[in-house]
CSV table of C-alpha atoms (C1' of nucleotides) in Angstrom, one decimal:
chain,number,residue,atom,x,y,z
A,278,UNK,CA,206.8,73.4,140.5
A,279,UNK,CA,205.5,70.0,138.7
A,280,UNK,CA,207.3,71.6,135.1
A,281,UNK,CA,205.9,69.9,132.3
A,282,UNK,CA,208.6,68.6,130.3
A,283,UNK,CA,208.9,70.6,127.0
A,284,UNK,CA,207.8,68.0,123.9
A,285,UNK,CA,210.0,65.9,121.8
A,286,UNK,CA,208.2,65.7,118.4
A,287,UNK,CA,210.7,62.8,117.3
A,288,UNK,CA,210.0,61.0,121.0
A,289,UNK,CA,205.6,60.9,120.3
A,290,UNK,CA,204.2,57.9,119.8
A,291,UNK,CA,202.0,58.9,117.2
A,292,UNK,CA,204.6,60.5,115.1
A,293,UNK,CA,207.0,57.6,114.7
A,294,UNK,CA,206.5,54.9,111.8
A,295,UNK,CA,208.0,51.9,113.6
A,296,UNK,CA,205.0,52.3,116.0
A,297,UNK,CA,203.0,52.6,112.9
A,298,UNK,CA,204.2,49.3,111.8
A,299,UNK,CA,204.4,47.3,115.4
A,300,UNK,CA,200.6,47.9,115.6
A,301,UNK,CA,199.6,47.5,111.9
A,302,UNK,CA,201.3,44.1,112.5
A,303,UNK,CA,199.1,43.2,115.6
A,304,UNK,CA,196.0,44.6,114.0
A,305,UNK,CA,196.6,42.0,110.8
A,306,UNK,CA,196.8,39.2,113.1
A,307,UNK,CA,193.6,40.2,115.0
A,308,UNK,CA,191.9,40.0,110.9
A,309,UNK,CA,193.8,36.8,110.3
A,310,UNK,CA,192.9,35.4,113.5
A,311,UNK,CA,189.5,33.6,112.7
A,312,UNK,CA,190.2,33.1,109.1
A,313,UNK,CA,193.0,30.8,110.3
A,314,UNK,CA,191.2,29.8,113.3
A,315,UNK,CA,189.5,27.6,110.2
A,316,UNK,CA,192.6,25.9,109.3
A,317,UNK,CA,193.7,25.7,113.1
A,318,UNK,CA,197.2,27.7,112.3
A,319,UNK,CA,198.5,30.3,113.7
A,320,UNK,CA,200.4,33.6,111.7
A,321,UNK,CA,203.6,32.3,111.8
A,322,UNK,CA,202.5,28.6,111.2
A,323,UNK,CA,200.6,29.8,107.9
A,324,UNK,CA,203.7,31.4,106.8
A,325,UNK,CA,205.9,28.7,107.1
A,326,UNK,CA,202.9,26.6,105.2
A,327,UNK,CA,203.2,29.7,102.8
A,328,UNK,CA,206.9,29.0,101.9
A,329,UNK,CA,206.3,24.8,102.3
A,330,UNK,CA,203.6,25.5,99.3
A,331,UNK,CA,206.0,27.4,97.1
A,332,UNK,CA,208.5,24.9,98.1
A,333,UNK,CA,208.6,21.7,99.2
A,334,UNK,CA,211.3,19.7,101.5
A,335,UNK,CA,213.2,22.1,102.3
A,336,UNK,CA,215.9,22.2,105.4
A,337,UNK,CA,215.0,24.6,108.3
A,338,UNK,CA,217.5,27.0,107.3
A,339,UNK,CA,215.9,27.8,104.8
A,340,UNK,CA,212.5,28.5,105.5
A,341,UNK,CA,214.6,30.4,108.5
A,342,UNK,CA,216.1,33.3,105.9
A,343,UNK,CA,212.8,33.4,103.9
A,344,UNK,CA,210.7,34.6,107.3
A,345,UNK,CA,213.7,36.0,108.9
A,346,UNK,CA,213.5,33.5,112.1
A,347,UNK,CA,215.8,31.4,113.6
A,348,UNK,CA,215.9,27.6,114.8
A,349,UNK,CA,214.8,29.1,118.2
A,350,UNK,CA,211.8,29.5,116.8
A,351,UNK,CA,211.0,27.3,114.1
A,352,UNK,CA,211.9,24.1,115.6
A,353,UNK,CA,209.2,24.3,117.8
A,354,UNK,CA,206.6,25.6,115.7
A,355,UNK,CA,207.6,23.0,113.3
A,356,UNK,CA,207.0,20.1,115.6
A,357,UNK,CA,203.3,21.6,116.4
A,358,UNK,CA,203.1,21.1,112.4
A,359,UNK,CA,204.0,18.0,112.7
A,360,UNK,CA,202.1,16.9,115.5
A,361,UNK,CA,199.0,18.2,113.5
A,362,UNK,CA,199.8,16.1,110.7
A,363,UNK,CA,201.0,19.4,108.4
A,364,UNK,CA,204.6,18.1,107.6
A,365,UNK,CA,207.0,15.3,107.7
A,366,UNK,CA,210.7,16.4,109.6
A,367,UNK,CA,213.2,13.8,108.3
A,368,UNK,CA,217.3,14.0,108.7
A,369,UNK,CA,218.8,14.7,105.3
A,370,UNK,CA,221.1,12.2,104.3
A,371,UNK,CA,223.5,13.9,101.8
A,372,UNK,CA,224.3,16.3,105.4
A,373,UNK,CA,222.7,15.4,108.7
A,374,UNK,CA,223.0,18.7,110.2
A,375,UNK,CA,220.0,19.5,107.9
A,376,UNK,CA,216.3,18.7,109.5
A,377,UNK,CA,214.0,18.8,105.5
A,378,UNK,CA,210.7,19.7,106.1
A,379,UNK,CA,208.2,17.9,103.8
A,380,UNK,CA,204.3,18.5,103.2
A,381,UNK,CA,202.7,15.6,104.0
A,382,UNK,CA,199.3,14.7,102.1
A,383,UNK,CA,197.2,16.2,104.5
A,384,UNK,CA,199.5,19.8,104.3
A,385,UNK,CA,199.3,19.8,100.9
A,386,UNK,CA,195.3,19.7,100.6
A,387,UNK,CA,195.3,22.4,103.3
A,388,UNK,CA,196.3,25.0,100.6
A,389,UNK,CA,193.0,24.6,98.8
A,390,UNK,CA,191.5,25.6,101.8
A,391,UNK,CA,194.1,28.5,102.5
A,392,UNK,CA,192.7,30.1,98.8
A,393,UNK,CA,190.3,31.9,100.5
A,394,UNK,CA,192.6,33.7,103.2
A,395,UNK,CA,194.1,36.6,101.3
A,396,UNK,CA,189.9,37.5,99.9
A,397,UNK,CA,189.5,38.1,103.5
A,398,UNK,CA,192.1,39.8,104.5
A,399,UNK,CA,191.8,42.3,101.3
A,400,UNK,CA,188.4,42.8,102.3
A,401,UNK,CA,189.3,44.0,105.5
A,402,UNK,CA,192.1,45.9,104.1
A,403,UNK,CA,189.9,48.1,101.9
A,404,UNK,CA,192.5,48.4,99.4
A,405,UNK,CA,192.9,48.0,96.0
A,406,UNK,CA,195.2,45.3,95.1
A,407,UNK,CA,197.5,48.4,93.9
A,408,UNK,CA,197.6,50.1,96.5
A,409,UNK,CA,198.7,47.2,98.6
A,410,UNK,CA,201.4,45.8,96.4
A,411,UNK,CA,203.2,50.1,96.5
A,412,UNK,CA,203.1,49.7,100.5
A,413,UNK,CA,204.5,46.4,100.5
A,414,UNK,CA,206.8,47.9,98.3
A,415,UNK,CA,207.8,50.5,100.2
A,416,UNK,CA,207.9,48.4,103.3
A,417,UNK,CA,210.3,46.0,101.9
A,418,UNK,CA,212.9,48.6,100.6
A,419,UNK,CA,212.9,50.1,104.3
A,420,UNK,CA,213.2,46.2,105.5
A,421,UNK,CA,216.1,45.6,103.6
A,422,UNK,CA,217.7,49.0,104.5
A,423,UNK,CA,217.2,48.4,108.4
A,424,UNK,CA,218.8,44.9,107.6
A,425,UNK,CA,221.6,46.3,105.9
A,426,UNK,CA,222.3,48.9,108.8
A,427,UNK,CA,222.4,45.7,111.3
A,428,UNK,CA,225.5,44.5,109.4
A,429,UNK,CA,227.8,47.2,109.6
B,7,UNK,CA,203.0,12.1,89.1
B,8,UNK,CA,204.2,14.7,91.4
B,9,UNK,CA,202.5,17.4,89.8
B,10,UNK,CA,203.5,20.8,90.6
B,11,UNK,CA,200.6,23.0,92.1
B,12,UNK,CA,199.4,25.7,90.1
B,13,UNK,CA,200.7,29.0,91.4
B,14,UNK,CA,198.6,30.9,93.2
B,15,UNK,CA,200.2,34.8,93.0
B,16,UNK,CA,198.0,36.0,96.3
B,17,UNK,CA,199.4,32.8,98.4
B,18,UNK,CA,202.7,34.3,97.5
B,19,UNK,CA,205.2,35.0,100.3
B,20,UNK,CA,206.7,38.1,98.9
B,21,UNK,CA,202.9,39.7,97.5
B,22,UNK,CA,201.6,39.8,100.9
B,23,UNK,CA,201.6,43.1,102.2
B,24,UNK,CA,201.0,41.9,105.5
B,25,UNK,CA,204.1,39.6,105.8
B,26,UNK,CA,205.7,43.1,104.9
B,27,UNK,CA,204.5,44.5,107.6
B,28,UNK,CA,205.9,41.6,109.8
B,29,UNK,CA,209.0,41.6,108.7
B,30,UNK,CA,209.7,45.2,109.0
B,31,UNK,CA,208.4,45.3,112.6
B,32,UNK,CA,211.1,42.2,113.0
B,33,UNK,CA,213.5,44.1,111.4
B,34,UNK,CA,213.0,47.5,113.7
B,35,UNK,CA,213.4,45.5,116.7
B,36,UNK,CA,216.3,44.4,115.7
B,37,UNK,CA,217.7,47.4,115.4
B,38,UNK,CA,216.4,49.0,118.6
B,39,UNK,CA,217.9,46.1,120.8
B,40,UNK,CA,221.2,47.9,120.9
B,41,UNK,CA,219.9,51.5,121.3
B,42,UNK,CA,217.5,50.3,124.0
B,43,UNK,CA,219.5,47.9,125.9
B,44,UNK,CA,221.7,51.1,127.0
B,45,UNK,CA,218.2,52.2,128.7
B,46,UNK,CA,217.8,48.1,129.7
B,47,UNK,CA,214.8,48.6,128.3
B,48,UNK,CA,212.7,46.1,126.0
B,49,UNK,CA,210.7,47.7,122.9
B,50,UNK,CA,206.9,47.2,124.3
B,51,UNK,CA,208.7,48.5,127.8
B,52,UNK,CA,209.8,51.6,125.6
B,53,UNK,CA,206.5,52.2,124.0
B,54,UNK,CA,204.7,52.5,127.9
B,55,UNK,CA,207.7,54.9,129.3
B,56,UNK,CA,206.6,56.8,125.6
B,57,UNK,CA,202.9,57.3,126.9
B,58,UNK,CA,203.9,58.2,130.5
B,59,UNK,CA,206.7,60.9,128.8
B,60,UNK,CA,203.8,62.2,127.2
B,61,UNK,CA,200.8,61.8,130.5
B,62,UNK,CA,201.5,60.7,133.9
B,63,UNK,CA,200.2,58.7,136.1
B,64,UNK,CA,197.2,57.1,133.8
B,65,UNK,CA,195.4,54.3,134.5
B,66,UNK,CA,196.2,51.2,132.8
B,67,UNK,CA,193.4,50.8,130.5
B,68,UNK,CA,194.5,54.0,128.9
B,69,UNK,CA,198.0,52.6,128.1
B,70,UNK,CA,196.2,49.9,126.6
B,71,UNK,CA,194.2,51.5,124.5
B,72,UNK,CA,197.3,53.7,123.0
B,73,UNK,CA,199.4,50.7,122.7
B,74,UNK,CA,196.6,48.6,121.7
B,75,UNK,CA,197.8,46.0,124.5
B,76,UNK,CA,195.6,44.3,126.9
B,77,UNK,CA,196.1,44.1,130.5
B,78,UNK,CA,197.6,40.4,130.3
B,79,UNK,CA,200.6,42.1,128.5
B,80,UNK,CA,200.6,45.2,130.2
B,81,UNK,CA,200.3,44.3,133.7
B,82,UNK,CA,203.6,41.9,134.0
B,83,UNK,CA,205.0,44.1,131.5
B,84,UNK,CA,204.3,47.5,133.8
B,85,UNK,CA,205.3,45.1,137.3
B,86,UNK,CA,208.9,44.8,135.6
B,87,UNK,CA,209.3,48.7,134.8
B,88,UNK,CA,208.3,49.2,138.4
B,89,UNK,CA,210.7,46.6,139.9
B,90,UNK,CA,213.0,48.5,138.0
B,91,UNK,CA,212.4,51.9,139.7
B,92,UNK,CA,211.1,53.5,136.8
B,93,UNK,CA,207.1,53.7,137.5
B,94,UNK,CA,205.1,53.5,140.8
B,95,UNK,CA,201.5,51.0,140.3
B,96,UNK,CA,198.9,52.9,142.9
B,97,UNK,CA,195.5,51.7,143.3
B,98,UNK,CA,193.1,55.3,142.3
B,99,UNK,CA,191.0,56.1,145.1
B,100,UNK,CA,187.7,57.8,143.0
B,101,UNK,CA,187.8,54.8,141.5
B,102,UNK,CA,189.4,51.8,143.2
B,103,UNK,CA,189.4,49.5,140.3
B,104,UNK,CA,192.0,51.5,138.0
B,105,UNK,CA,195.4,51.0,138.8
B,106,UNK,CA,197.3,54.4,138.2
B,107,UNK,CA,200.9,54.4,136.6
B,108,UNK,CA,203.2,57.2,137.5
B,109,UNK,CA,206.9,57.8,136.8
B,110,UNK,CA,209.4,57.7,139.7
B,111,UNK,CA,211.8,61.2,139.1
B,112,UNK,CA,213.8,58.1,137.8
B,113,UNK,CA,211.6,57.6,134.5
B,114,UNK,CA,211.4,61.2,134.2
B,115,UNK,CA,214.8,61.1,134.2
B,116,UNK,CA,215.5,58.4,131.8
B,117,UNK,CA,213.7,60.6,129.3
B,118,UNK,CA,217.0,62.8,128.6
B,119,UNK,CA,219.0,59.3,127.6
B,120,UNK,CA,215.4,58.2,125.3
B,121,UNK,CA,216.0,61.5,123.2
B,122,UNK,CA,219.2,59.6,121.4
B,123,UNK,CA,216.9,56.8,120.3
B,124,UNK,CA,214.8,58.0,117.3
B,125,UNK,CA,218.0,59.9,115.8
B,126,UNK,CA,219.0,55.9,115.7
B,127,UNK,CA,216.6,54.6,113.9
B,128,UNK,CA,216.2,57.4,111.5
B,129,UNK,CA,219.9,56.9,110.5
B,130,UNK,CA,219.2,53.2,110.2
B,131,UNK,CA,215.9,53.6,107.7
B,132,UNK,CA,217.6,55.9,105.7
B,133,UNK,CA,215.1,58.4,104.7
B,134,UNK,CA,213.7,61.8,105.3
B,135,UNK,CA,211.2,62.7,107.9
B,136,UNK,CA,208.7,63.3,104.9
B,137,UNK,CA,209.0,60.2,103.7
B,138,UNK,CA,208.8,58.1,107.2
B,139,UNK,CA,206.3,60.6,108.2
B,140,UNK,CA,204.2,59.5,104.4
B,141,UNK,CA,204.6,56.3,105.2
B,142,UNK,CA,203.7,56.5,108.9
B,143,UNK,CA,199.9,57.9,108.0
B,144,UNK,CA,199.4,54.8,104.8
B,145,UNK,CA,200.1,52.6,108.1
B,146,UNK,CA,197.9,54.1,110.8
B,147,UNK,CA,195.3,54.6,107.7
B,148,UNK,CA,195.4,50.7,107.0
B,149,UNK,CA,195.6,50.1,110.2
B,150,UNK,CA,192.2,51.8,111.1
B,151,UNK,CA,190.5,50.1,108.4
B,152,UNK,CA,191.8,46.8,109.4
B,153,UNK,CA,190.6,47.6,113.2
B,154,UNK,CA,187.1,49.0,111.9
B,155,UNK,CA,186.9,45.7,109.8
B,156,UNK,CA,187.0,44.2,113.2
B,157,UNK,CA,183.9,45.5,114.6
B,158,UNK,CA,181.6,44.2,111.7
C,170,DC,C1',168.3,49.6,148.9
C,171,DT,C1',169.1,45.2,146.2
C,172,DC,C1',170.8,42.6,142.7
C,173,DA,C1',172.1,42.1,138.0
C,174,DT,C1',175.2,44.3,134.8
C,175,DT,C1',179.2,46.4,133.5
C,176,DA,C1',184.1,47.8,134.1
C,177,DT,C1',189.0,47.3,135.5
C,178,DA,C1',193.0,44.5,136.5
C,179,DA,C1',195.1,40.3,137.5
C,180,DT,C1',195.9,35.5,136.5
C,181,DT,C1',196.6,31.3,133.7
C,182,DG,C1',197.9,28.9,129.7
C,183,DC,C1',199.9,28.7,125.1
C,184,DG,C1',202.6,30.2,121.2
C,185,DC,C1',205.8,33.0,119.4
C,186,DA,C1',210.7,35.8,119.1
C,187,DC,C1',215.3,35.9,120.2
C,188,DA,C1',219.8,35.6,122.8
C,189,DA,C1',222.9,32.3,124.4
C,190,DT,C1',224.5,27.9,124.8
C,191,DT,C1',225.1,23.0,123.4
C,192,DA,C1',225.5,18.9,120.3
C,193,DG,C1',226.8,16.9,116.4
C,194,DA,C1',228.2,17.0,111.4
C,195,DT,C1',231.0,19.0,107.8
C,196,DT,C1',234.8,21.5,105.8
C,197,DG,C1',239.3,23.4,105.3
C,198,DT,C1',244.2,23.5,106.3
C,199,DG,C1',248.5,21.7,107.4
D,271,DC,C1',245.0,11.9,108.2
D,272,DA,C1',244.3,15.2,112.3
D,273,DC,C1',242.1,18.9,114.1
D,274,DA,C1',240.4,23.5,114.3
D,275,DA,C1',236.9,26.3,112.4
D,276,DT,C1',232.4,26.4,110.6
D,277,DC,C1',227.7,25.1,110.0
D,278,DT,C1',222.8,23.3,111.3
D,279,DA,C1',219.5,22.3,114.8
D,280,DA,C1',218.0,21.9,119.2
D,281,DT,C1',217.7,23.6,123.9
D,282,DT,C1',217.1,26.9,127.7
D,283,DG,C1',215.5,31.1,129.6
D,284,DT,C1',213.1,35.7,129.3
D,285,DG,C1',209.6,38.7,127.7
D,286,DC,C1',205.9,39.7,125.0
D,287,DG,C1',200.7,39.0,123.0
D,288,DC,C1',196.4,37.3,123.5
D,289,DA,C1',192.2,34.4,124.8
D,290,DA,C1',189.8,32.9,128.7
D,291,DT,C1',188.8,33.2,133.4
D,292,DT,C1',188.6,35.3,138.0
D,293,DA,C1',188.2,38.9,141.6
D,294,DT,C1',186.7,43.1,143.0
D,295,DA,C1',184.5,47.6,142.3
D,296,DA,C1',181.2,50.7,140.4
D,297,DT,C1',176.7,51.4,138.1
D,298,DG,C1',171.9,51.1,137.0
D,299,DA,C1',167.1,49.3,137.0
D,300,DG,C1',163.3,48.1,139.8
DNA sequence: CTCATTATAATTGCGCACAATTAGATTGTG
DNA sequence: CACAATCTAATTGTGCGCAATTATAATGAG
């Protein structure tokens, strides 16, 4: 017999948006690969430098809920940081459950050097800044709406 | 001193499109876990049983180039579904370098239990169709470009 | 036919991601 | 105060994801 099965429009790959975004992801980090090859971080290292630059010393936990990671992953990738010379990990006093991440000199003068990432990655984009800033938009709004489904 | 740096809106966290991106993949994982552990199946492990639901027994390479994956993630990734008695790994014999996947009447079978999945996550994004499917081609568009920037 | 070139998978090593557990500090309640 | 409940990181174990290398097979030029 060897019956094909009969199609499942909602079960194609090519028709479903979370696939859409799984490999949008990986094709951003093949385009931020050798620009950050430059500053020897990885994706998720620059974007915990990202948060660092907006804000400085700072306990885990909180660089955890701004990139939606937990300890299990951070405390690692923080300790690479450290062991490049990025950031200072010191015990807060006021609670010493809390690790505070600091910038050290060397982190800081790294942003200057990180100006030039985004150019790239725009370029490869080939997008207007617009058009970027609706999709992340949109992106965001469905983010927090799959988040909020978790919690119920 | 301590002077604060001057902004710089592009380094922002919450401008980039492509931590976006990121976060919503992040974010659709978690909410697969629970609909795919009841198929014990991981999310990249989902996306191969997708391809084979839609061809059979296809070499590796063309698994990889749907999923964008490489054979160091799909090879202990495809040895797992088949120690699971859902695919059979056979050497082709026109051509003895291509490993052939095929689904054991097993993974044919676990299609009817994968139907429930994508009703799942629709309810959890909370839109239409039109507006995931919308979103789905601004994705796959982006991620073309991004993927033809590569090639330069 | 021979030998370099190319193609397909597998392997190795490193860095995420995340679940589950553990350790130690803090808070809240009686 | 005592002590349970909660909170913050760290640790452990599994599974990607990818670069680099290796092994074997197929192809193509001379």
């Amino acid at each position: 017999m060897a019956k094909k099965p009969a199609p499942v429009p909602l079960l194609q790959l090519d028709n479903q948006l979370c696939f859409a975004v799984y490999s949008t992801g990986h094709a951003f980090n093949r385009v931020y690969k050798p620009l950050l090859d430059r500053l020897k971080l990885t994706y998720p290292q620059y974007l915990a430098m990202l948060v660092l630059w907006e804000q400085d010393n700072v306990p885990v936990k909180d660089i955890g809920e701004r990139l939606f990671l937990d300890s299990g992953t951070l405390t690692p990738l923080l300790k690479r940081l450290e062991a490049a010379g990025l950031i200072k990990r010191t015990r807060s006093i006021e609670d010493e459950r809390q690790m505070l991440i600091a910038l050290t000199a060397q982190g800081q003068a790294l942003r200057e050097k990180a100006k030039a990432v985004p150019q790239g990655i725009l370029a490869a984009s080939a997008c207007t800044v617009g058009e970027m800033a609706a999709m992340k938009n949109e992106l965001v709004a469905l983010r927090d709406r799959l988040n909020a489904a978790l919690g119920d």
